[in-house]
mmCIF file with all atom_site columns, C-alpha atoms in Angstrom:
data_model
loop_
_atom_site.group_PDB
_atom_site.id
_atom_site.type_symbol
_atom_site.label_atom_id
_atom_site.label_alt_id
_atom_site.label_comp_id
_atom_site.label_asym_id
_atom_site.label_entity_id
_atom_site.label_seq_id
_atom_site.pdbx_PDB_ins_code
_atom_site.Cartn_x
_atom_site.Cartn_y
_atom_site.Cartn_z
_atom_site.occupancy
_atom_site.B_iso_or_equiv
_atom_site.pdbx_formal_charge
_atom_site.auth_seq_id
_atom_site.auth_comp_id
_atom_site.auth_asym_id
_atom_site.auth_atom_id
_atom_site.pdbx_PDB_model_num
ATOM 1   C CA . MET A 1 1   ? 151.642 -14.198 -9.321  1.00 0.00 ? 9   MET A CA 1
ATOM 2   C CA . ASP A 1 2   ? 153.292 -17.453 -10.331 1.00 0.00 ? 10  ASP A CA 1
ATOM 3   C CA . LYS A 1 3   ? 155.457 -19.682 -8.132  1.00 0.00 ? 11  LYS A CA 1
ATOM 4   C CA . LYS A 1 4   ? 158.722 -18.094 -9.299  1.00 0.00 ? 12  LYS A CA 1
ATOM 5   C CA . GLU A 1 5   ? 157.473 -14.558 -8.601  1.00 0.00 ? 13  GLU A CA 1
ATOM 6   C CA . ALA A 1 6   ? 156.168 -15.655 -5.185  1.00 0.00 ? 14  ALA A CA 1
ATOM 7   C CA . LYS A 1 7   ? 159.570 -17.135 -4.337  1.00 0.00 ? 15  LYS A CA 1
ATOM 8   C CA . GLN A 1 8   ? 161.308 -13.908 -5.413  1.00 0.00 ? 16  GLN A CA 1
ATOM 9   C CA . LYS A 1 9   ? 158.892 -11.859 -3.281  1.00 0.00 ? 17  LYS A CA 1
ATOM 10  C CA . ALA A 1 10  ? 159.617 -14.106 -0.285  1.00 0.00 ? 18  ALA A CA 1
ATOM 11  C CA . LYS A 1 11  ? 163.366 -13.784 -0.874  1.00 0.00 ? 19  LYS A CA 1
ATOM 12  C CA . GLY A 1 12  ? 162.937 -10.002 -0.991  1.00 0.00 ? 20  GLY A CA 1
ATOM 13  C CA . LEU A 1 13  ? 161.081 -10.035 2.337   1.00 0.00 ? 21  LEU A CA 1
ATOM 14  C CA . LEU A 1 14  ? 163.840 -12.130 3.895   1.00 0.00 ? 22  LEU A CA 1
ATOM 15  C CA . ASP A 1 15  ? 166.630 -9.937  2.448   1.00 0.00 ? 23  ASP A CA 1
ATOM 16  C CA . GLU A 1 16  ? 164.914 -6.786  3.701   1.00 0.00 ? 24  GLU A CA 1
ATOM 17  C CA . TYR A 1 17  ? 164.494 -8.228  7.197   1.00 0.00 ? 25  TYR A CA 1
ATOM 18  C CA . ILE A 1 18  ? 168.133 -9.369  7.346   1.00 0.00 ? 26  ILE A CA 1
ATOM 19  C CA . GLU A 1 19  ? 169.440 -5.983  6.213   1.00 0.00 ? 27  GLU A CA 1
ATOM 20  C CA . THR A 1 20  ? 167.130 -3.954  8.458   1.00 0.00 ? 28  THR A CA 1
ATOM 21  C CA . ASN A 1 21  ? 167.876 -6.025  11.552  1.00 0.00 ? 29  ASN A CA 1
ATOM 22  C CA . LYS A 1 22  ? 171.583 -6.531  10.781  1.00 0.00 ? 30  LYS A CA 1
ATOM 23  C CA . CYS A 1 23  ? 171.258 -10.332 10.875  1.00 0.00 ? 31  CYS A CA 1
ATOM 24  C CA . ARG A 1 24  ? 173.646 -12.802 9.277   1.00 0.00 ? 32  ARG A CA 1
ATOM 25  C CA . LYS A 1 25  ? 172.818 -13.923 5.750   1.00 0.00 ? 33  LYS A CA 1
ATOM 26  C CA . THR A 1 26  ? 173.127 -17.659 6.348   1.00 0.00 ? 34  THR A CA 1
ATOM 27  C CA . PRO A 1 27  ? 172.875 -20.235 3.562   1.00 0.00 ? 35  PRO A CA 1
ATOM 28  C CA . GLU A 1 28  ? 170.548 -22.315 5.796   1.00 0.00 ? 36  GLU A CA 1
ATOM 29  C CA . ARG A 1 29  ? 167.812 -19.649 5.688   1.00 0.00 ? 37  ARG A CA 1
ATOM 30  C CA . TYR A 1 30  ? 167.895 -19.514 1.903   1.00 0.00 ? 38  TYR A CA 1
ATOM 31  C CA . VAL A 1 31  ? 167.956 -23.286 1.410   1.00 0.00 ? 39  VAL A CA 1
ATOM 32  C CA . ILE A 1 32  ? 164.999 -23.609 3.803   1.00 0.00 ? 40  ILE A CA 1
ATOM 33  C CA . LEU A 1 33  ? 163.227 -20.857 1.829   1.00 0.00 ? 41  LEU A CA 1
ATOM 34  C CA . ASP A 1 34  ? 163.846 -22.792 -1.412  1.00 0.00 ? 42  ASP A CA 1
ATOM 35  C CA . ALA A 1 35  ? 162.468 -25.967 0.168   1.00 0.00 ? 43  ALA A CA 1
ATOM 36  C CA . VAL A 1 36  ? 159.416 -24.201 1.623   1.00 0.00 ? 44  VAL A CA 1
ATOM 37  C CA . SER A 1 37  ? 158.580 -22.458 -1.655  1.00 0.00 ? 45  SER A CA 1
ATOM 38  C CA . SER A 1 38  ? 158.717 -25.778 -3.512  1.00 0.00 ? 46  SER A CA 1
ATOM 39  C CA . MET A 1 39  ? 156.233 -27.526 -1.191  1.00 0.00 ? 47  MET A CA 1
ATOM 40  C CA . ARG A 1 40  ? 152.838 -27.856 -2.863  1.00 0.00 ? 48  ARG A CA 1
ATOM 41  C CA . ASP A 1 41  ? 150.652 -28.823 0.080   1.00 0.00 ? 49  ASP A CA 1
ATOM 42  C CA . PRO A 1 42  ? 150.662 -28.003 3.778   1.00 0.00 ? 50  PRO A CA 1
ATOM 43  C CA . PHE A 1 43  ? 153.688 -29.674 5.381   1.00 0.00 ? 51  PHE A CA 1
ATOM 44  C CA . THR A 1 44  ? 155.055 -30.520 8.815   1.00 0.00 ? 52  THR A CA 1
ATOM 45  C CA . LEU A 1 45  ? 158.536 -29.785 10.118  1.00 0.00 ? 53  LEU A CA 1
ATOM 46  C CA . GLU A 1 46  ? 159.257 -33.493 9.687   1.00 0.00 ? 54  GLU A CA 1
ATOM 47  C CA . ASP A 1 47  ? 158.281 -33.270 5.987   1.00 0.00 ? 55  ASP A CA 1
ATOM 48  C CA . LEU A 1 48  ? 160.544 -30.254 5.559   1.00 0.00 ? 56  LEU A CA 1
ATOM 49  C CA . ASP A 1 49  ? 163.417 -31.949 7.397   1.00 0.00 ? 57  ASP A CA 1
ATOM 50  C CA . ARG A 1 50  ? 163.076 -35.017 5.133   1.00 0.00 ? 58  ARG A CA 1
ATOM 51  C CA . LYS A 1 51  ? 163.162 -32.813 2.038   1.00 0.00 ? 59  LYS A CA 1
ATOM 52  C CA . LEU A 1 52  ? 166.240 -30.927 3.257   1.00 0.00 ? 60  LEU A CA 1
ATOM 53  C CA . SER A 1 53  ? 168.127 -34.064 4.328   1.00 0.00 ? 61  SER A CA 1
ATOM 54  C CA . GLY A 1 54  ? 167.071 -36.268 1.443   1.00 0.00 ? 62  GLY A CA 1
ATOM 55  C CA . GLU A 1 55  ? 166.232 -34.524 -1.795  1.00 0.00 ? 63  GLU A CA 1
ATOM 56  C CA . LEU A 1 56  ? 168.289 -31.358 -1.216  1.00 0.00 ? 64  LEU A CA 1
ATOM 57  C CA . ARG A 1 57  ? 171.113 -33.062 0.712   1.00 0.00 ? 65  ARG A CA 1
ATOM 58  C CA . PHE A 1 58  ? 171.354 -30.090 3.056   1.00 0.00 ? 66  PHE A CA 1
ATOM 59  C CA . PRO A 1 59  ? 170.584 -31.268 6.591   1.00 0.00 ? 67  PRO A CA 1
ATOM 60  C CA . VAL A 1 60  ? 170.064 -28.565 9.227   1.00 0.00 ? 68  VAL A CA 1
ATOM 61  C CA . SER A 1 61  ? 169.706 -28.805 12.989  1.00 0.00 ? 69  SER A CA 1
ATOM 62  C CA . ARG A 1 62  ? 166.256 -28.963 14.515  1.00 0.00 ? 70  ARG A CA 1
ATOM 63  C CA . ALA A 1 63  ? 166.916 -25.612 16.270  1.00 0.00 ? 71  ALA A CA 1
ATOM 64  C CA . THR A 1 64  ? 167.788 -23.939 12.946  1.00 0.00 ? 72  THR A CA 1
ATOM 65  C CA . LEU A 1 65  ? 164.640 -25.355 11.388  1.00 0.00 ? 73  LEU A CA 1
ATOM 66  C CA . TYR A 1 66  ? 162.415 -24.132 14.262  1.00 0.00 ? 74  TYR A CA 1
ATOM 67  C CA . ASN A 1 67  ? 164.035 -20.689 14.417  1.00 0.00 ? 75  ASN A CA 1
ATOM 68  C CA . THR A 1 68  ? 163.892 -20.194 10.648  1.00 0.00 ? 76  THR A CA 1
ATOM 69  C CA . MET A 1 69  ? 160.253 -21.282 10.446  1.00 0.00 ? 77  MET A CA 1
ATOM 70  C CA . ASN A 1 70  ? 159.370 -18.905 13.307  1.00 0.00 ? 78  ASN A CA 1
ATOM 71  C CA . LEU A 1 71  ? 161.069 -16.107 11.361  1.00 0.00 ? 79  LEU A CA 1
ATOM 72  C CA . PHE A 1 72  ? 159.177 -17.062 8.188   1.00 0.00 ? 80  PHE A CA 1
ATOM 73  C CA . VAL A 1 73  ? 155.883 -17.007 10.124  1.00 0.00 ? 81  VAL A CA 1
ATOM 74  C CA . LYS A 1 74  ? 156.758 -13.556 11.485  1.00 0.00 ? 82  LYS A CA 1
ATOM 75  C CA . LEU A 1 75  ? 157.534 -12.324 7.952   1.00 0.00 ? 83  LEU A CA 1
ATOM 76  C CA . ARG A 1 76  ? 154.348 -13.990 6.620   1.00 0.00 ? 84  ARG A CA 1
ATOM 77  C CA . ILE A 1 77  ? 156.340 -16.103 4.200   1.00 0.00 ? 85  ILE A CA 1
ATOM 78  C CA . VAL A 1 78  ? 154.701 -19.182 5.704   1.00 0.00 ? 86  VAL A CA 1
ATOM 79  C CA . MET A 1 79  ? 151.481 -19.674 7.599   1.00 0.00 ? 87  MET A CA 1
ATOM 80  C CA . ARG A 1 80  ? 151.392 -21.949 10.660  1.00 0.00 ? 88  ARG A CA 1
ATOM 81  C CA . ASN A 1 81  ? 148.251 -24.044 11.128  1.00 0.00 ? 89  ASN A CA 1
ATOM 82  C CA . ARG A 1 82  ? 147.427 -25.922 14.332  1.00 0.00 ? 90  ARG A CA 1
ATOM 83  C CA . VAL A 1 83  ? 144.579 -28.338 13.812  1.00 0.00 ? 91  VAL A CA 1
ATOM 84  C CA . GLY A 1 84  ? 143.737 -31.435 15.820  1.00 0.00 ? 92  GLY A CA 1
ATOM 85  C CA . GLY A 1 85  ? 146.966 -31.313 17.836  1.00 0.00 ? 93  GLY A CA 1
ATOM 86  C CA . ARG A 1 86  ? 149.030 -31.263 14.627  1.00 0.00 ? 94  ARG A CA 1
ATOM 87  C CA . THR A 1 87  ? 151.062 -28.294 13.407  1.00 0.00 ? 95  THR A CA 1
ATOM 88  C CA . SER A 1 88  ? 151.558 -27.770 9.700   1.00 0.00 ? 96  SER A CA 1
ATOM 89  C CA . TYR A 1 89  ? 152.935 -24.968 7.568   1.00 0.00 ? 97  TYR A CA 1
ATOM 90  C CA . GLU A 1 90  ? 152.373 -23.673 4.078   1.00 0.00 ? 98  GLU A CA 1
ATOM 91  C CA . PHE A 1 91  ? 154.070 -21.222 1.778   1.00 0.00 ? 99  PHE A CA 1
ATOM 92  C CA . CYS A 1 92  ? 151.683 -18.280 1.771   1.00 0.00 ? 100 CYS A CA 1
ATOM 93  C CA . VAL A 1 93  ? 153.234 -15.450 -0.229  1.00 0.00 ? 101 VAL A CA 1
ATOM 94  C CA . ASN A 1 94  ? 150.777 -16.193 -3.031  1.00 0.00 ? 102 ASN A CA 1
ATOM 95  C CA . ALA A 1 95  ? 148.024 -17.982 -1.107  1.00 0.00 ? 103 ALA A CA 1
ATOM 96  C CA . ASN A 1 96  ? 145.143 -15.616 -1.925  1.00 0.00 ? 104 ASN A CA 1
ATOM 97  C CA . GLY A 1 97  ? 142.095 -17.396 -3.243  1.00 0.00 ? 105 GLY A CA 1
ATOM 98  C CA . ILE A 1 98  ? 142.823 -20.559 -1.263  1.00 0.00 ? 106 ILE A CA 1
ATOM 99  C CA . ILE A 1 99  ? 140.185 -22.059 0.991   1.00 0.00 ? 107 ILE A CA 1
ATOM 100 C CA . HIS A 1 100 ? 141.361 -24.567 3.600   1.00 0.00 ? 108 HIS A CA 1
ATOM 101 C CA . GLN A 1 101 ? 138.888 -27.364 4.293   1.00 0.00 ? 109 GLN A CA 1
ATOM 102 C CA . VAL A 1 102 ? 139.745 -28.754 7.722   1.00 0.00 ? 110 VAL A CA 1
ATOM 103 C CA . CYS A 1 103 ? 138.239 -31.932 9.164   1.00 0.00 ? 111 CYS A CA 1
ATOM 104 C CA . SER A 1 104 ? 137.498 -31.325 12.840  1.00 0.00 ? 112 SER A CA 1
ATOM 105 C CA . MET A 1 105 ? 137.706 -35.053 13.542  1.00 0.00 ? 113 MET A CA 1
ATOM 106 C CA . CYS A 1 106 ? 141.001 -36.186 11.947  1.00 0.00 ? 114 CYS A CA 1
ATOM 107 C CA . GLY A 1 107 ? 142.667 -32.837 11.169  1.00 0.00 ? 115 GLY A CA 1
ATOM 108 C CA . LYS A 1 108 ? 143.030 -33.590 7.451   1.00 0.00 ? 116 LYS A CA 1
ATOM 109 C CA . MET A 1 109 ? 143.352 -30.386 5.443   1.00 0.00 ? 117 MET A CA 1
ATOM 110 C CA . THR A 1 110 ? 142.573 -30.007 1.750   1.00 0.00 ? 118 THR A CA 1
ATOM 111 C CA . LEU A 1 111 ? 142.920 -26.880 -0.330  1.00 0.00 ? 119 LEU A CA 1
ATOM 112 C CA . LEU A 1 112 ? 140.478 -25.367 -2.790  1.00 0.00 ? 120 LEU A CA 1
ATOM 113 C CA . ARG A 1 113 ? 140.915 -22.363 -5.043  1.00 0.00 ? 121 ARG A CA 1
ATOM 114 C CA . SER A 1 114 ? 138.045 -19.881 -5.097  1.00 0.00 ? 122 SER A CA 1
ATOM 115 C CA . THR A 1 115 ? 137.901 -16.885 -7.395  1.00 0.00 ? 123 THR A CA 1
ATOM 116 C CA . ALA A 1 116 ? 134.534 -15.921 -5.849  1.00 0.00 ? 124 ALA A CA 1
ATOM 117 C CA . VAL A 1 117 ? 136.127 -15.476 -2.413  1.00 0.00 ? 125 VAL A CA 1
ATOM 118 C CA . GLU A 1 118 ? 139.077 -13.637 -3.961  1.00 0.00 ? 126 GLU A CA 1
ATOM 119 C CA . GLU A 1 119 ? 136.749 -11.254 -5.824  1.00 0.00 ? 127 GLU A CA 1
ATOM 120 C CA . ALA A 1 120 ? 134.557 -10.694 -2.752  1.00 0.00 ? 128 ALA A CA 1
ATOM 121 C CA . LEU A 1 121 ? 137.524 -9.761  -0.561  1.00 0.00 ? 129 LEU A CA 1
ATOM 122 C CA . ALA A 1 122 ? 139.022 -7.558  -3.277  1.00 0.00 ? 130 ALA A CA 1
ATOM 123 C CA . SER A 1 123 ? 135.758 -5.605  -3.515  1.00 0.00 ? 131 SER A CA 1
ATOM 124 C CA . ILE A 1 124 ? 135.703 -4.724  0.199   1.00 0.00 ? 132 ILE A CA 1
ATOM 125 C CA . HIS A 1 125 ? 136.640 -1.132  0.982   1.00 0.00 ? 133 HIS A CA 1
ATOM 126 C CA . TYR A 1 126 ? 138.942 -1.252  3.986   1.00 0.00 ? 134 TYR A CA 1
ATOM 127 C CA . LYS A 1 127 ? 139.060 1.862   6.159   1.00 0.00 ? 135 LYS A CA 1
ATOM 128 C CA . ARG A 1 128 ? 142.584 3.077   6.811   1.00 0.00 ? 136 ARG A CA 1
ATOM 129 C CA . PHE A 1 129 ? 143.955 -0.400  6.160   1.00 0.00 ? 137 PHE A CA 1
ATOM 130 C CA . ARG A 1 130 ? 145.715 -2.125  3.281   1.00 0.00 ? 138 ARG A CA 1
ATOM 131 C CA . HIS A 1 131 ? 145.364 -5.870  3.286   1.00 0.00 ? 139 HIS A CA 1
ATOM 132 C CA . ASP A 1 132 ? 148.239 -8.000  2.012   1.00 0.00 ? 140 ASP A CA 1
ATOM 133 C CA . SER A 1 133 ? 146.820 -11.481 2.193   1.00 0.00 ? 141 SER A CA 1
ATOM 134 C CA . TYR A 1 134 ? 144.132 -13.559 3.800   1.00 0.00 ? 142 TYR A CA 1
ATOM 135 C CA . ALA A 1 135 ? 143.334 -17.110 4.819   1.00 0.00 ? 143 ALA A CA 1
ATOM 136 C CA . VAL A 1 136 ? 139.942 -18.788 4.789   1.00 0.00 ? 144 VAL A CA 1
ATOM 137 C CA . TYR A 1 137 ? 139.320 -21.907 6.877   1.00 0.00 ? 145 TYR A CA 1
ATOM 138 C CA . VAL A 1 138 ? 136.159 -23.981 6.667   1.00 0.00 ? 146 VAL A CA 1
ATOM 139 C CA . TYR A 1 139 ? 135.789 -26.581 9.412   1.00 0.00 ? 147 TYR A CA 1
ATOM 140 C CA . GLY A 1 140 ? 133.659 -29.670 9.091   1.00 0.00 ? 148 GLY A CA 1
ATOM 141 C CA . THR A 1 141 ? 133.863 -33.419 8.689   1.00 0.00 ? 149 THR A CA 1
ATOM 142 C CA . CYS A 1 142 ? 135.651 -35.106 5.786   1.00 0.00 ? 150 CYS A CA 1
ATOM 143 C CA . SER A 1 143 ? 133.948 -37.925 3.872   1.00 0.00 ? 151 SER A CA 1
ATOM 144 C CA . THR A 1 144 ? 136.165 -40.595 5.474   1.00 0.00 ? 152 THR A CA 1
ATOM 145 C CA . CYS A 1 145 ? 135.245 -39.516 9.014   1.00 0.00 ? 153 CYS A CA 1
ATOM 146 C CA . GLN A 1 146 ? 131.581 -39.076 8.028   1.00 0.00 ? 154 GLN A CA 1
ATOM 147 C CA . THR A 1 147 ? 131.544 -42.678 6.732   1.00 0.00 ? 155 THR A CA 1
ATOM 148 C CA . LYS A 1 148 ? 133.014 -43.902 10.044  1.00 0.00 ? 156 LYS A CA 1
ATOM 149 C CA . ILE A 1 149 ? 130.376 -41.971 12.005  1.00 0.00 ? 157 ILE A CA 1
ATOM 150 C CA . THR A 1 150 ? 127.572 -43.387 9.840   1.00 0.00 ? 158 THR A CA 1
ATOM 151 C CA . LYS A 1 151 ? 128.871 -46.967 10.252  1.00 0.00 ? 159 LYS A CA 1
ATOM 152 C CA . GLN A 1 152 ? 129.203 -46.472 14.003  1.00 0.00 ? 160 GLN A CA 1
ATOM 153 C CA . LYS A 1 153 ? 125.621 -45.161 14.260  1.00 0.00 ? 161 LYS A CA 1
ATOM 154 C CA . LYS A 1 154 ? 124.317 -48.111 12.208  1.00 0.00 ? 162 LYS A CA 1
ATOM 155 C CA . GLY A 1 155 ? 126.218 -50.518 14.482  1.00 0.00 ? 163 GLY A CA 1
ATOM 156 C CA . GLU A 1 156 ? 124.699 -48.923 17.596  1.00 0.00 ? 164 GLU A CA 1
ATOM 157 C CA . LYS A 1 157 ? 121.233 -49.040 16.053  1.00 0.00 ? 165 LYS A CA 1
ATOM 158 C CA . CYS A 1 158 ? 121.636 -52.760 15.293  1.00 0.00 ? 166 CYS A CA 1
ATOM 159 C CA . LYS A 1 159 ? 122.728 -53.443 18.900  1.00 0.00 ? 167 LYS A CA 1
ATOM 160 C CA . GLN A 1 160 ? 119.679 -51.585 20.267  1.00 0.00 ? 168 GLN A CA 1
ATOM 161 C CA . GLU A 1 161 ? 117.292 -53.597 18.066  1.00 0.00 ? 169 GLU A CA 1
ATOM 162 C CA . ASN A 1 162 ? 118.672 -56.920 19.346  1.00 0.00 ? 170 ASN A CA 1
#
């Protein structure tokens, strides 16, 4: 599924929810959906607010942003990640095959694509269950933090020798 198809699927999920629950079809929800679907990497609410206010010239209140993102999480249009005291979001309608590498020290998250993981999960026979999507998180230490740890250990070793 390409980006355009994923955006259409997300719009369909939102339309269905609005119709089923007799909610108002506000332009803010759809502009936020457009912004979210155009984000390439995990993003914060501040990143999204900057995109809406700046690039899209469609500022929304903080409450609207929070409420809409909570709705998108509920509908599984976006995935909320809380790592290292930092909350980020990502468009997840077409996120299968993505592995999230998360540094346990600094919270930095990088994404990898893995067809092996995708194939392995597709081959599983689920009992009385149809899976729609999945998320894989691998926690560890990024190279930047590992370098800092190594330098710190060398510094302590030098102090002990003196």
